[in-house]
Amino acid sequence: MTIRTTDTQSPDIPGAPDAAAGSQPALKVEGLWKIFGAKADKIIGSGDAELSRTDLQAKTGCVAAVKDISFEVQPGEVFVIMGLSGSGKSTLVRLLNRLIEPTDGSVVINGEEITSVSSGKLRDMRRRHMAMVFQHFGLLPHRKVIDNVAYGLEVRGESKAERRRRAQEMVDLVGLSGYENSFPDQLSGGMQQRVGLARALAVDPQVLFFDEPFSALDPLIRRDMQDEIVRLHHEVGKTMVFITHDLQEAIKLGDRILIMRDGEMVQCGTAAEIVAHPADDYVRDFVSEVPKGHVLTLRYVMQPVRPSDSLEGPAMDPDTVVWKAARAALASAHPVRVVENGELIGIVDDEAILRVVVAEEEPGTETGE
Amino acid sequence: MSTSTLERPAAGGGTHRDPELSGSPALATLRRHWRAASLLGVLVVWVVAWAIFKDQYTLVIGGSARTPVFDWLGDRSAWVEQAASNGSNPFINLAGAIADLVDSVFGWLQSLFTVAHFPRPLPQIGWLGTIAVAALVAYAAAGWRTLALVVPCFLAFGVLGYWNDAVDLLIVTFFAVVVSCLVGIAIGVLMAHSRRVSAFVTPILDVMQTMPPFVYLLPMSILFGIGPAAAVMMTLIYAAPPVIRITAHGIRSVSGPVIEATDSLGQTGLQRLWNVELPMAKRTIIAGINQTMMAALSMATIAAYIDSPGLGQPVLDGLKRGQLGTSFVAGIAIVIMAVMLDRSMTAAGFRAELAARAGERGGPFRRVGLAVATVGTLVALYLSHNYIWANEFPAQPDLGTPLRNAVDRFGEWLRTDLSHLTDGIQRGFTDYGLNPIQSLFADSPWFVTAAAILAIAAVVGGRRAAVATVLCLGMILGLGLWNHAMETLTACIVATVAVVVLAVVLGVLMGRSNRVDVGLRPILDMGQTLPPFVYLVPILILFGPNRFTAMLAGVVYAAPVAIKLVADGIRAVSPNTIEAAEMAGSSTWQMITKVQLPMARSSVLLATNQGLLYVLSMVVIGGMAGAGALGFDVVTGFRQSSAVGRGLAAGITIVLIGIMLDRITTYGAQRASATSPDSRA
């Protein structure tokens, strides 16, 4: 196997970023805009840019799909972009690899400013440094699985023997051994998406984009595929930008999540941050059904240490997920001590644990379905 | 799934917030009624005006009358002929050069297959070799079954007594098809990729397809000279549009996600075309080639008018001399050829798909088969080249002569013993159906008819249709064949009404019943592939040369496409709607009239439009079956050099009628769908 593995072996949560302090981000986006319509570039910088999407459309006929988005993704991080349909998330991911031309802003991958490279250079970047997995797979129906997987290698001019070898590796990696010579329409949806995944991995990209890759699959297959992504991320450690409208999926896969609405960023942070401190009612509304015990870490439920608190309970890391801490915490008569770098930073009592695990909802945050 | 997907609130919030929607169907109904009322009003005024002013200002002109317009047109054609002979105009010289090139290639092909190759008294390859080559190609491209179809078909050409004519027709057809495909696929690819090219080419294709071939028969023969060159060029014009359009369509409809996904891997434009677009559009493109081939065949047949070799010759000879048996037998040979080409091409398309699936050239069995077939072909070629018996198709057995005689006798019997029946049908229809309407159009003063047509155009198609109508009517008037134009228009409208009635009845039947569809569709498919020429012969035998025969031929020619359009429209009605209507307790009749037909309205309108154009393109062919009017003028234009100007004027008039009717029905269809309740968003 020639696949690189991450040098930062991540703990239980997949690929948690060790924030690679000091190193260059794998992907850096600044002030990215996409406005569809005539004379779209004139709008940015004018007062019209401040208008809401509907007002802008009424006034100029243009639609602002992506408005002034900025973020950074660290190497090896899984970064999830989430939003309702129509929130501009699929457009956003296509701006990153310029399948759609951005109206304004900057996208830097691997030190290259994607938005301004020549079409030849862009093609070369696509052939070597980035790849994408699509919602509707986008497989070539007239080619066998193996040739679909090899397509990226073929267009960049690799020899037949080399691309066959590499493609076979990828087919094995995604668990499709034995199906090399099948045609896409002979495979189930989940298997087809595995082909899409293998095709993207085959070019050994630094950054992988996923555009709602599992939305077209049924729930059980979807869960399998999510597990597959977790596994692959452990094995190959690629930087991933993942688009989804499914919060569970976002939480399961994402080190950090960016929430979009009407083309704008609403909130960006770890799952626990978002669940603990929703930026507004919009975010609060859709995190309301998340089982908080599986998302929140002790950091978000601990209280400051008071002199009266017993300090004989078990010590735990602040990044421990609440439900994992629950049994030990409840078994002990004393509150859990939250210790970071040898320093006591807070305590978590049974009441706090139960509030998260059992009650789930704090009264008043329930906005109703 | 228990996950809280983000889609849910949006779905909840986005339903039903348009209260005024419920009012609009009633409004649309009112509007439609208003339209019907104004049409009725126009009709009443027209009939009254006709009754008062009948036979005045009808602009009738004599059969051999000459007008300045005719003379001017005649002079143009004379000028072209002169320029061609003295080589003074570069454009015409280019045409001449093309003609020479085509003629020489054609001559070479003929010497290969059908004409003595000097100093040999025989062609290079005779019947045995030709059949062997055809069989090999059929086997390689489409498999065993096609081979088993092709060989008997070729033998039939010979047995019917038209071996050389059939092979000549094939040569003209293939020549045109190969050039059409080379040029057409390239243009189609460009169209699919560039909106500008598409916007530029589409109207040209529209004109090429709507113009009845007879209209450019004359100019082409003037430009390229009488003979195979003009025939190939004409066939090219007529046959290229389908492959161009369908290629463009096929490439445009290659799935967006696949394009995007493969683009994301960094392919170049050429890689995309070659690896993604062409393979994925292959099946569609082959269907396009098939259509082009059928169009080429029918045009190559018609090209007999300008002395192109092929099966059209005996058909035309028979028509000219009144020997319908000859026409009939040659017509059968054409039908056989059409079926053979259509089936083989379809099988080849299917096989291409299979081969792509199998990934290789096929199993060992096939490889051995191909090797044997190749050796056999080489032997046959050798024999065919060296022995007379394998070169000249044997005179016996002869099926053509007895068949010819039988048909002639049958025709004789019809005309003598059954004439009261056929005459009765024909007279009844002409006297009570056609004549009154024709009188209304042609015997009203021209300005009354023009005003009435304009008013109808405005009511049906709105302002844009009215503008087009004014322009077309103005030019028709200027060309000086007003009266004939009105006669042709009448025949065209009456035939179209018949086509639409047929299309709705059979289309609904087909759309509602799978069994009817399965039974009828192959017949319609075949009907569409046959050259229009062929329809005329049996109808002529039955009813003799008159307006009724010509119209009937038009109806028969136009019906298949219209029926299929309606049937597909009915089929496309969403099963959910049908289910809901059924639950609401609709009877079958209610289902048809209240659900299926209204929802298939755009298909019915399209069928009307296509029906009109097909009927119109039969006009000239009808002209030689006694239809008179413009068709006759065009046909006469070929026969007499003094009538060339008039023939050209008649040809242009036909095109103008076509454009006018097309615009009225197209805009009418657009307005109808714009006011239908479901599209008022």
mmCIF file with all atom_site columns, C-alpha atoms in Angstrom, chain B residues 83 122 317 374 378 558 668 678:
data_model
loop_
_atom_site.group_PDB
_atom_site.id
_atom_site.type_symbol
_atom_site.label_atom_id
_atom_site.label_alt_id
_atom_site.label_comp_id
_atom_site.label_asym_id
_atom_site.label_entity_id
_atom_site.label_seq_id
_atom_site.pdbx_PDB_ins_code
_atom_site.Cartn_x
_atom_site.Cartn_y
_atom_site.Cartn_z
_atom_site.occupancy
_atom_site.B_iso_or_equiv
_atom_site.pdbx_formal_charge
_atom_site.auth_seq_id
_atom_site.auth_comp_id
_atom_site.auth_asym_id
_atom_site.auth_atom_id
_atom_site.pdbx_PDB_model_num
ATOM 1 C CA . ALA B 1 83  ? -22.886 31.660  -65.415 1.00 0.00 ? 83  ALA B CA 1
ATOM 2 C CA . LEU B 1 122 ? -19.569 -5.421  -66.750 1.00 0.00 ? 122 LEU B CA 1
ATOM 3 C CA . ASP B 1 317 ? -41.871 6.477   -65.234 1.00 0.00 ? 317 ASP B CA 1
ATOM 4 C CA . THR B 1 374 ? -14.543 -12.587 -44.693 1.00 0.00 ? 374 THR B CA 1
ATOM 5 C CA . LEU B 1 378 ? -13.441 -12.628 -50.841 1.00 0.00 ? 378 LEU B CA 1
ATOM 6 C CA . ALA B 1 558 ? -48.655 12.978  -42.067 1.00 0.00 ? 558 ALA B CA 1
ATOM 7 C CA . GLY B 1 668 ? -50.944 29.525  -30.768 1.00 0.00 ? 668 GLY B CA 1
ATOM 8 C CA . ASP B 1 678 ? -50.723 24.592  -14.363 1.00 0.00 ? 678 ASP B CA 1
#
